[in-house]
Amino acid sequence: MSTLVVLDLLGIFVFAISGALVAVRKELDVFGVLLLAGVTGLGGGFLRDVLIDATPPAALTDWKYLLVPVAAGLLTFGYHPTLGRMERMVNVFDAFGLSLFCVAGALKAVDYGLGPVPAALLGMTTGIGGGILRDVLAGRVPVIFRGELYATPALAGAFVAVLMDRADLPFALAAAAGAAVCLVWRLLALWRGWEAPTPRGSASV
């Protein structure tokens, strides 16, 4: 398997667990758990592939892309009490998934001829797309709109990976550097409680 595919599958697994946990907390049945696991794990990559015309999307042509979220969903369904107690660890895994996805999405966009800025934006979209779909289906305000520093680290990591790739540095180095930027920023935000600015005062007009 190529490095991009490995990054994709690792990100899918981690994100699928977070989606399945949301479904369990909403007391959905096994189908709902698997659906949210699949949407969360595959949504960002599916959107990326459609936007860059890499059709049909990888999730529909490679059985591994469907097996991974199903496995993550069943694992979460069976062992959700244990995983639920590992909330902080799951957040760390989610940060890893975000960093893997933003880099994989950006570098795949570069492979399809996009320039640095569109590729970085698409990398960010790959990282946050599944989570947005998960939260909408679960009836929650998407996490990226609640003040958490989530999309910004993804955009920064994707941009670093694209710039290093454009500088003809080794692919693995570009991917690792971009993922590290996103991961460190996201983990620091979780640890220190950093949040994006939100409006002050009354919301009434």
JSON list of C-alpha atoms in Angstrom, two decimals:
[
{"chain": "A", "resi": 1, "resn": "MET", "atom": "CA", "xyz": [0.00, 0.00, 0.00]},
{"chain": "A", "resi": 2, "resn": "SER", "atom": "CA", "xyz": [1.17, 3.54, -0.70]},
{"chain": "A", "resi": 3, "resn": "THR", "atom": "CA", "xyz": [1.91, 6.00, 2.10]},
{"chain": "A", "resi": 4, "resn": "LEU", "atom": "CA", "xyz": [-1.17, 8.04, 1.17]},
{"chain": "A", "resi": 5, "resn": "VAL", "atom": "CA", "xyz": [-3.44, 4.99, 1.49]},
{"chain": "A", "resi": 6, "resn": "VAL", "atom": "CA", "xyz": [-1.94, 4.09, 4.87]},
{"chain": "A", "resi": 7, "resn": "LEU", "atom": "CA", "xyz": [-2.49, 7.66, 6.12]},
{"chain": "A", "resi": 8, "resn": "ASP", "atom": "CA", "xyz": [-6.06, 7.55, 4.83]},
{"chain": "A", "resi": 9, "resn": "LEU", "atom": "CA", "xyz": [-6.89, 4.23, 6.51]},
{"chain": "A", "resi": 10, "resn": "LEU", "atom": "CA", "xyz": [-5.37, 5.23, 9.85]},
{"chain": "A", "resi": 11, "resn": "GLY", "atom": "CA", "xyz": [-7.31, 8.48, 9.82]},
{"chain": "A", "resi": 12, "resn": "ILE", "atom": "CA", "xyz": [-10.53, 6.67, 8.87]},
{"chain": "A", "resi": 13, "resn": "PHE", "atom": "CA", "xyz": [-10.17, 4.23, 11.77]},
{"chain": "A", "resi": 14, "resn": "VAL", "atom": "CA", "xyz": [-9.60, 6.94, 14.37]},
{"chain": "A", "resi": 15, "resn": "PHE", "atom": "CA", "xyz": [-12.40, 9.17, 13.10]},
{"chain": "A", "resi": 16, "resn": "ALA", "atom": "CA", "xyz": [-14.79, 6.23, 12.81]},
{"chain": "A", "resi": 17, "resn": "ILE", "atom": "CA", "xyz": [-14.31, 5.48, 16.52]},
{"chain": "A", "resi": 18, "resn": "SER", "atom": "CA", "xyz": [-15.17, 9.07, 17.43]},
{"chain": "A", "resi": 19, "resn": "GLY", "atom": "CA", "xyz": [-18.30, 8.90, 15.26]},
{"chain": "A", "resi": 20, "resn": "ALA", "atom": "CA", "xyz": [-19.36, 5.58, 16.76]},
{"chain": "A", "resi": 21, "resn": "LEU", "atom": "CA", "xyz": [-18.93, 6.97, 20.30]},
{"chain": "A", "resi": 22, "resn": "VAL", "atom": "CA", "xyz": [-21.25, 9.88, 19.47]},
{"chain": "A", "resi": 23, "resn": "ALA", "atom": "CA", "xyz": [-23.82, 7.36, 18.20]},
{"chain": "A", "resi": 24, "resn": "VAL", "atom": "CA", "xyz": [-23.55, 5.26, 21.37]},
{"chain": "A", "resi": 25, "resn": "ARG", "atom": "CA", "xyz": [-24.06, 8.36, 23.54]},
{"chain": "A", "resi": 26, "resn": "LYS", "atom": "CA", "xyz": [-27.13, 9.23, 21.47]},
{"chain": "A", "resi": 27, "resn": "GLU", "atom": "CA", "xyz": [-28.37, 5.67, 22.25]},
{"chain": "A", "resi": 28, "resn": "LEU", "atom": "CA", "xyz": [-28.59, 4.67, 18.58]},
{"chain": "A", "resi": 29, "resn": "ASP", "atom": "CA", "xyz": [-28.84, 1.03, 17.54]},
{"chain": "A", "resi": 30, "resn": "VAL", "atom": "CA", "xyz": [-26.04, -0.92, 15.88]},
{"chain": "A", "resi": 31, "resn": "PHE", "atom": "CA", "xyz": [-27.02, 0.37, 12.43]},
{"chain": "A", "resi": 32, "resn": "GLY", "atom": "CA", "xyz": [-26.85, 3.95, 13.68]},
{"chain": "A", "resi": 33, "resn": "VAL", "atom": "CA", "xyz": [-23.45, 3.30, 15.25]},
{"chain": "A", "resi": 34, "resn": "LEU", "atom": "CA", "xyz": [-22.08, 1.85, 12.01]},
{"chain": "A", "resi": 35, "resn": "LEU", "atom": "CA", "xyz": [-23.63, 4.65, 9.95]},
{"chain": "A", "resi": 36, "resn": "LEU", "atom": "CA", "xyz": [-22.08, 7.43, 12.05]},
{"chain": "A", "resi": 37, "resn": "ALA", "atom": "CA", "xyz": [-18.77, 5.55, 12.14]},
{"chain": "A", "resi": 38, "resn": "GLY", "atom": "CA", "xyz": [-18.79, 5.31, 8.34]},
{"chain": "A", "resi": 39, "resn": "VAL", "atom": "CA", "xyz": [-19.88, 8.90, 7.76]},
{"chain": "A", "resi": 40, "resn": "THR", "atom": "CA", "xyz": [-17.27, 10.26, 10.15]},
{"chain": "A", "resi": 41, "resn": "GLY", "atom": "CA", "xyz": [-14.47, 8.11, 8.81]},
{"chain": "A", "resi": 42, "resn": "LEU", "atom": "CA", "xyz": [-15.25, 8.40, 5.10]},
{"chain": "A", "resi": 43, "resn": "GLY", "atom": "CA", "xyz": [-17.06, 11.73, 4.74]},
{"chain": "A", "resi": 44, "resn": "GLY", "atom": "CA", "xyz": [-14.02, 13.99, 4.43]},
{"chain": "A", "resi": 45, "resn": "GLY", "atom": "CA", "xyz": [-12.19, 11.74, 1.97]},
{"chain": "A", "resi": 46, "resn": "PHE", "atom": "CA", "xyz": [-15.36, 11.19, -0.06]},
{"chain": "A", "resi": 47, "resn": "LEU", "atom": "CA", "xyz": [-15.86, 14.94, -0.37]},
{"chain": "A", "resi": 48, "resn": "ARG", "atom": "CA", "xyz": [-12.20, 15.45, -1.29]},
{"chain": "A", "resi": 49, "resn": "ASP", "atom": "CA", "xyz": [-12.31, 12.83, -4.06]},
{"chain": "A", "resi": 50, "resn": "VAL", "atom": "CA", "xyz": [-15.49, 14.28, -5.56]},
{"chain": "A", "resi": 51, "resn": "LEU", "atom": "CA", "xyz": [-14.06, 17.82, -5.56]},
{"chain": "A", "resi": 52, "resn": "ILE", "atom": "CA", "xyz": [-10.82, 16.83, -7.29]},
{"chain": "A", "resi": 53, "resn": "ASP", "atom": "CA", "xyz": [-12.67, 14.53, -9.70]},
{"chain": "A", "resi": 54, "resn": "ALA", "atom": "CA", "xyz": [-10.98, 11.40, -8.35]},
{"chain": "A", "resi": 55, "resn": "THR", "atom": "CA", "xyz": [-14.10, 9.43, -9.12]},
{"chain": "A", "resi": 56, "resn": "PRO", "atom": "CA", "xyz": [-15.44, 7.02, -8.19]},
{"chain": "A", "resi": 57, "resn": "PRO", "atom": "CA", "xyz": [-14.17, 7.86, -4.67]},
{"chain": "A", "resi": 58, "resn": "ALA", "atom": "CA", "xyz": [-11.68, 5.46, -3.12]},
{"chain": "A", "resi": 59, "resn": "ALA", "atom": "CA", "xyz": [-14.29, 4.46, -0.53]},
{"chain": "A", "resi": 60, "resn": "LEU", "atom": "CA", "xyz": [-16.37, 2.92, -3.33]},
{"chain": "A", "resi": 61, "resn": "THR", "atom": "CA", "xyz": [-13.59, 1.13, -5.19]},
{"chain": "A", "resi": 62, "resn": "ASP", "atom": "CA", "xyz": [-11.37, -0.33, -2.45]},
{"chain": "A", "resi": 63, "resn": "TRP", "atom": "CA", "xyz": [-12.87, -2.77, 0.09]},
{"chain": "A", "resi": 64, "resn": "LYS", "atom": "CA", "xyz": [-10.38, -1.67, 2.76]},
{"chain": "A", "resi": 65, "resn": "TYR", "atom": "CA", "xyz": [-12.00, 1.76, 2.92]},
{"chain": "A", "resi": 66, "resn": "LEU", "atom": "CA", "xyz": [-15.33, 0.17, 3.86]},
{"chain": "A", "resi": 67, "resn": "LEU", "atom": "CA", "xyz": [-13.95, -2.53, 6.14]},
{"chain": "A", "resi": 68, "resn": "VAL", "atom": "CA", "xyz": [-12.00, -0.14, 8.39]},
{"chain": "A", "resi": 69, "resn": "PRO", "atom": "CA", "xyz": [-14.97, 2.01, 9.59]},
{"chain": "A", "resi": 70, "resn": "VAL", "atom": "CA", "xyz": [-17.13, -1.10, 10.00]},
{"chain": "A", "resi": 71, "resn": "ALA", "atom": "CA", "xyz": [-14.46, -2.68, 12.20]},
{"chain": "A", "resi": 72, "resn": "ALA", "atom": "CA", "xyz": [-14.07, 0.55, 14.19]},
{"chain": "A", "resi": 73, "resn": "GLY", "atom": "CA", "xyz": [-17.87, 0.81, 14.61]},
{"chain": "A", "resi": 74, "resn": "LEU", "atom": "CA", "xyz": [-18.26, -2.78, 15.81]},
{"chain": "A", "resi": 75, "resn": "LEU", "atom": "CA", "xyz": [-15.30, -2.39, 18.16]},
{"chain": "A", "resi": 76, "resn": "THR", "atom": "CA", "xyz": [-16.87, 0.72, 19.67]},
{"chain": "A", "resi": 77, "resn": "PHE", "atom": "CA", "xyz": [-20.33, -0.87, 19.86]},
{"chain": "A", "resi": 78, "resn": "GLY", "atom": "CA", "xyz": [-18.93, -3.83, 21.77]},
{"chain": "A", "resi": 79, "resn": "TYR", "atom": "CA", "xyz": [-16.49, -2.03, 24.03]},
{"chain": "A", "resi": 80, "resn": "HIS", "atom": "CA", "xyz": [-17.98, 1.46, 24.36]},
{"chain": "A", "resi": 81, "resn": "PRO", "atom": "CA", "xyz": [-17.87, 1.50, 28.20]},
{"chain": "A", "resi": 82, "resn": "THR", "atom": "CA", "xyz": [-14.10, 1.10, 28.06]},
{"chain": "A", "resi": 83, "resn": "LEU", "atom": "CA", "xyz": [-13.68, 3.55, 25.21]},
{"chain": "A", "resi": 84, "resn": "GLY", "atom": "CA", "xyz": [-16.01, 6.03, 26.90]},
{"chain": "A", "resi": 85, "resn": "ARG", "atom": "CA", "xyz": [-13.80, 6.05, 29.98]},
{"chain": "A", "resi": 86, "resn": "MET", "atom": "CA", "xyz": [-10.89, 6.85, 27.69]},
{"chain": "A", "resi": 87, "resn": "GLU", "atom": "CA", "xyz": [-12.46, 10.15, 26.55]},
{"chain": "A", "resi": 88, "resn": "ARG", "atom": "CA", "xyz": [-9.21, 12.08, 26.78]},
{"chain": "A", "resi": 89, "resn": "MET", "atom": "CA", "xyz": [-7.35, 9.35, 24.92]},
{"chain": "A", "resi": 90, "resn": "VAL", "atom": "CA", "xyz": [-10.04, 9.34, 22.22]},
{"chain": "A", "resi": 91, "resn": "ASN", "atom": "CA", "xyz": [-9.54, 13.10, 21.83]},
{"chain": "A", "resi": 92, "resn": "VAL", "atom": "CA", "xyz": [-5.83, 12.45, 21.37]},
{"chain": "A", "resi": 93, "resn": "PHE", "atom": "CA", "xyz": [-6.57, 9.78, 18.75]},
{"chain": "A", "resi": 94, "resn": "ASP", "atom": "CA", "xyz": [-8.95, 12.21, 17.05]},
{"chain": "A", "resi": 95, "resn": "ALA", "atom": "CA", "xyz": [-6.11, 14.76, 16.91]},
{"chain": "A", "resi": 96, "resn": "PHE", "atom": "CA", "xyz": [-3.93, 12.12, 15.24]},
{"chain": "A", "resi": 97, "resn": "GLY", "atom": "CA", "xyz": [-6.73, 11.38, 12.76]},
{"chain": "A", "resi": 98, "resn": "LEU", "atom": "CA", "xyz": [-7.12, 15.08, 11.97]},
{"chain": "A", "resi": 99, "resn": "SER", "atom": "CA", "xyz": [-3.39, 15.46, 11.32]},
{"chain": "A", "resi": 100, "resn": "LEU", "atom": "CA", "xyz": [-3.27, 12.36, 9.10]},
{"chain": "A", "resi": 101, "resn": "PHE", "atom": "CA", "xyz": [-6.33, 13.38, 7.10]},
{"chain": "A", "resi": 102, "resn": "CYS", "atom": "CA", "xyz": [-5.37, 17.01, 6.51]},
{"chain": "A", "resi": 103, "resn": "VAL", "atom": "CA", "xyz": [-1.98, 15.93, 5.15]},
{"chain": "A", "resi": 104, "resn": "ALA", "atom": "CA", "xyz": [-3.31, 13.04, 3.07]},
{"chain": "A", "resi": 105, "resn": "GLY", "atom": "CA", "xyz": [-6.03, 15.25, 1.60]},
{"chain": "A", "resi": 106, "resn": "ALA", "atom": "CA", "xyz": [-3.68, 18.09, 0.75]},
{"chain": "A", "resi": 107, "resn": "LEU", "atom": "CA", "xyz": [-1.02, 15.91, -0.85]},
{"chain": "A", "resi": 108, "resn": "LYS", "atom": "CA", "xyz": [-3.59, 13.98, -2.89]},
{"chain": "A", "resi": 109, "resn": "ALA", "atom": "CA", "xyz": [-4.95, 17.32, -4.12]},
{"chain": "A", "resi": 110, "resn": "VAL", "atom": "CA", "xyz": [-1.41, 18.29, -5.16]},
{"chain": "A", "resi": 111, "resn": "ASP", "atom": "CA", "xyz": [-1.13, 15.00, -7.07]},
{"chain": "A", "resi": 112, "resn": "TYR", "atom": "CA", "xyz": [-4.27, 16.02, -8.98]},
{"chain": "A", "resi": 113, "resn": "GLY", "atom": "CA", "xyz": [-2.77, 19.34, -10.03]},
{"chain": "A", "resi": 114, "resn": "LEU", "atom": "CA", "xyz": [-4.17, 21.81, -7.49]},
{"chain": "A", "resi": 115, "resn": "GLY", "atom": "CA", "xyz": [-2.09, 24.81, -6.41]},
{"chain": "A", "resi": 116, "resn": "PRO", "atom": "CA", "xyz": [-0.81, 25.28, -2.83]},
{"chain": "A", "resi": 117, "resn": "VAL", "atom": "CA", "xyz": [-3.75, 27.28, -1.43]},
{"chain": "A", "resi": 118, "resn": "PRO", "atom": "CA", "xyz": [-6.58, 25.16, -2.93]},
{"chain": "A", "resi": 119, "resn": "ALA", "atom": "CA", "xyz": [-4.71, 21.99, -1.94]},
{"chain": "A", "resi": 120, "resn": "ALA", "atom": "CA", "xyz": [-4.32, 23.21, 1.66]},
{"chain": "A", "resi": 121, "resn": "LEU", "atom": "CA", "xyz": [-8.00, 24.15, 1.82]},
{"chain": "A", "resi": 122, "resn": "LEU", "atom": "CA", "xyz": [-8.95, 20.74, 0.50]},
{"chain": "A", "resi": 123, "resn": "GLY", "atom": "CA", "xyz": [-6.68, 19.12, 3.08]},
{"chain": "A", "resi": 124, "resn": "MET", "atom": "CA", "xyz": [-8.53, 21.00, 5.81]},
{"chain": "A", "resi": 125, "resn": "THR", "atom": "CA", "xyz": [-11.86, 19.95, 4.29]},
{"chain": "A", "resi": 126, "resn": "THR", "atom": "CA", "xyz": [-10.74, 16.33, 4.31]},
{"chain": "A", "resi": 127, "resn": "GLY", "atom": "CA", "xyz": [-9.92, 16.62, 7.99]},
{"chain": "A", "resi": 128, "resn": "ILE", "atom": "CA", "xyz": [-13.12, 18.31, 9.15]},
{"chain": "A", "resi": 129, "resn": "GLY", "atom": "CA", "xyz": [-15.71, 17.07, 6.63]},
{"chain": "A", "resi": 130, "resn": "GLY", "atom": "CA", "xyz": [-16.58, 13.79, 8.33]},
{"chain": "A", "resi": 131, "resn": "GLY", "atom": "CA", "xyz": [-16.93, 15.43, 11.73]},
{"chain": "A", "resi": 132, "resn": "ILE", "atom": "CA", "xyz": [-19.31, 18.05, 10.36]},
{"chain": "A", "resi": 133, "resn": "LEU", "atom": "CA", "xyz": [-21.52, 15.37, 8.80]},
{"chain": "A", "resi": 134, "resn": "ARG", "atom": "CA", "xyz": [-21.40, 13.35, 12.04]},
{"chain": "A", "resi": 135, "resn": "ASP", "atom": "CA", "xyz": [-22.52, 16.27, 14.17]},
{"chain": "A", "resi": 136, "resn": "VAL", "atom": "CA", "xyz": [-25.28, 17.31, 11.76]},
{"chain": "A", "resi": 137, "resn": "LEU", "atom": "CA", "xyz": [-26.69, 13.77, 11.67]},
{"chain": "A", "resi": 138, "resn": "ALA", "atom": "CA", "xyz": [-26.42, 13.52, 15.46]},
{"chain": "A", "resi": 139, "resn": "GLY", "atom": "CA", "xyz": [-28.27, 16.82, 15.92]},
{"chain": "A", "resi": 140, "resn": "ARG", "atom": "CA", "xyz": [-25.28, 18.69, 17.37]},
{"chain": "A", "resi": 141, "resn": "VAL", "atom": "CA", "xyz": [-23.65, 21.98, 16.47]},
{"chain": "A", "resi": 142, "resn": "PRO", "atom": "CA", "xyz": [-20.48, 20.92, 14.58]},
{"chain": "A", "resi": 143, "resn": "VAL", "atom": "CA", "xyz": [-17.42, 21.04, 16.81]},
{"chain": "A", "resi": 144, "resn": "ILE", "atom": "CA", "xyz": [-15.62, 23.46, 14.48]},
{"chain": "A", "resi": 145, "resn": "PHE", "atom": "CA", "xyz": [-18.32, 26.09, 15.18]},
{"chain": "A", "resi": 146, "resn": "ARG", "atom": "CA", "xyz": [-18.16, 25.78, 18.97]},
{"chain": "A", "resi": 147, "resn": "GLY", "atom": "CA", "xyz": [-14.91, 27.68, 19.49]},
{"chain": "A", "resi": 148, "resn": "GLU", "atom": "CA", "xyz": [-12.56, 24.72, 19.53]},
{"chain": "A", "resi": 149, "resn": "LEU", "atom": "CA", "xyz": [-9.31, 25.13, 17.59]},
{"chain": "A", "resi": 150, "resn": "TYR", "atom": "CA", "xyz": [-9.87, 22.31, 15.11]},
{"chain": "A", "resi": 151, "resn": "ALA", "atom": "CA", "xyz": [-10.07, 23.57, 11.54]},
{"chain": "A", "resi": 152, "resn": "THR", "atom": "CA", "xyz": [-7.20, 26.06, 11.95]},
{"chain": "A", "resi": 153, "resn": "PRO", "atom": "CA", "xyz": [-4.58, 23.45, 12.95]},
{"chain": "A", "resi": 154, "resn": "ALA", "atom": "CA", "xyz": [-5.76, 21.27, 10.05]},
{"chain": "A", "resi": 155, "resn": "LEU", "atom": "CA", "xyz": [-5.33, 24.14, 7.59]},
{"chain": "A", "resi": 156, "resn": "ALA", "atom": "CA", "xyz": [-1.87, 24.98, 8.97]},
{"chain": "A", "resi": 157, "resn": "GLY", "atom": "CA", "xyz": [-0.70, 21.36, 8.81]},
{"chain": "A", "resi": 158, "resn": "ALA", "atom": "CA", "xyz": [-2.01, 20.94, 5.27]},
{"chain": "A", "resi": 159, "resn": "PHE", "atom": "CA", "xyz": [-0.31, 24.16, 4.14]},
{"chain": "A", "resi": 160, "resn": "VAL", "atom": "CA", "xyz": [3.05, 23.12, 5.63]},
{"chain": "A", "resi": 161, "resn": "ALA", "atom": "CA", "xyz": [2.86, 19.74, 3.90]},
{"chain": "A", "resi": 162, "resn": "VAL", "atom": "CA", "xyz": [2.02, 21.35, 0.55]},
{"chain": "A", "resi": 163, "resn": "LEU", "atom": "CA", "xyz": [4.81, 23.93, 0.78]},
{"chain": "A", "resi": 164, "resn": "MET", "atom": "CA", "xyz": [7.40, 21.30, 1.67]},
{"chain": "A", "resi": 165, "resn": "ASP", "atom": "CA", "xyz": [6.20, 19.08, -1.15]},
{"chain": "A", "resi": 166, "resn": "ARG", "atom": "CA", "xyz": [6.45, 22.02, -3.57]},
{"chain": "A", "resi": 167, "resn": "ALA", "atom": "CA", "xyz": [10.04, 22.55, -2.37]},
{"chain": "A", "resi": 168, "resn": "ASP", "atom": "CA", "xyz": [10.80, 19.02, -3.64]},
{"chain": "A", "resi": 169, "resn": "LEU", "atom": "CA", "xyz": [11.53, 17.68, -0.18]},
{"chain": "A", "resi": 170, "resn": "PRO", "atom": "CA", "xyz": [10.95, 13.93, 0.36]},
{"chain": "A", "resi": 171, "resn": "PHE", "atom": "CA", "xyz": [7.27, 12.98, 0.48]},
{"chain": "A", "resi": 172, "resn": "ALA", "atom": "CA", "xyz": [7.59, 11.33, 3.89]},
{"chain": "A", "resi": 173, "resn": "LEU", "atom": "CA", "xyz": [9.26, 14.42, 5.34]},
{"chain": "A", "resi": 174, "resn": "ALA", "atom": "CA", "xyz": [6.58, 16.75, 3.99]},
{"chain": "A", "resi": 175, "resn": "ALA", "atom": "CA", "xyz": [3.81, 14.51, 5.32]},
{"chain": "A", "resi": 176, "resn": "ALA", "atom": "CA", "xyz": [5.45, 14.13, 8.73]},
{"chain": "A", "resi": 177, "resn": "ALA", "atom": "CA", "xyz": [6.11, 17.86, 9.11]},
{"chain": "A", "resi": 178, "resn": "GLY", "atom": "CA", "xyz": [2.56, 18.85, 8.17]},
{"chain": "A", "resi": 179, "resn": "ALA", "atom": "CA", "xyz": [1.04, 16.21, 10.42]},
{"chain": "A", "resi": 180, "resn": "ALA", "atom": "CA", "xyz": [3.28, 17.31, 13.31]},
{"chain": "A", "resi": 181, "resn": "VAL", "atom": "CA", "xyz": [2.21, 20.96, 12.98]},
{"chain": "A", "resi": 182, "resn": "CYS", "atom": "CA", "xyz": [-1.47, 20.03, 13.06]},
{"chain": "A", "resi": 183, "resn": "LEU", "atom": "CA", "xyz": [-1.05, 17.46, 15.84]},
{"chain": "A", "resi": 184, "resn": "VAL", "atom": "CA", "xyz": [1.00, 19.64, 18.19]},
{"chain": "A", "resi": 185, "resn": "TRP", "atom": "CA", "xyz": [-1.30, 22.63, 17.73]},
{"chain": "A", "resi": 186, "resn": "ARG", "atom": "CA", "xyz": [-4.44, 20.56, 18.31]},
{"chain": "A", "resi": 187, "resn": "LEU", "atom": "CA", "xyz": [-3.00, 18.79, 21.38]},
{"chain": "A", "resi": 188, "resn": "LEU", "atom": "CA", "xyz": [-1.83, 22.10, 22.87]},
{"chain": "A", "resi": 189, "resn": "ALA", "atom": "CA", "xyz": [-5.31, 23.54, 22.31]},
{"chain": "A", "resi": 190, "resn": "LEU", "atom": "CA", "xyz": [-6.84, 20.57, 24.14]},
{"chain": "A", "resi": 191, "resn": "TRP", "atom": "CA", "xyz": [-4.32, 20.75, 26.98]},
{"chain": "A", "resi": 192, "resn": "ARG", "atom": "CA", "xyz": [-4.39, 24.51, 27.46]},
{"chain": "A", "resi": 193, "resn": "GLY", "atom": "CA", "xyz": [-8.07, 25.02, 26.67]},
{"chain": "A", "resi": 194, "resn": "TRP", "atom": "CA", "xyz": [-7.35, 27.36, 23.75]},
{"chain": "A", "resi": 195, "resn": "GLU", "atom": "CA", "xyz": [-10.41, 28.44, 21.78]},
{"chain": "A", "resi": 196, "resn": "ALA", "atom": "CA", "xyz": [-11.14, 30.57, 18.75]},
{"chain": "A", "resi": 197, "resn": "PRO", "atom": "CA", "xyz": [-12.60, 34.05, 19.44]},
{"chain": "A", "resi": 198, "resn": "THR", "atom": "CA", "xyz": [-16.38, 34.14, 19.80]},
{"chain": "A", "resi": 199, "resn": "PRO", "atom": "CA", "xyz": [-18.74, 37.16, 19.87]},
{"chain": "A", "resi": 200, "resn": "ARG", "atom": "CA", "xyz": [-18.92, 39.03, 23.17]},
{"chain": "A", "resi": 201, "resn": "GLY", "atom": "CA", "xyz": [-22.05, 40.36, 24.83]},
{"chain": "A", "resi": 202, "resn": "SER", "atom": "CA", "xyz": [-25.69, 39.73, 24.02]},
{"chain": "A", "resi": 203, "resn": "ALA", "atom": "CA", "xyz": [-26.64, 38.03, 20.75]},
{"chain": "A", "resi": 204, "resn": "SER", "atom": "CA", "xyz": [-29.92, 39.94, 20.54]},
{"chain": "A", "resi": 205, "resn": "VAL", "atom": "CA", "xyz": [-30.14, 42.67, 17.91]}
]
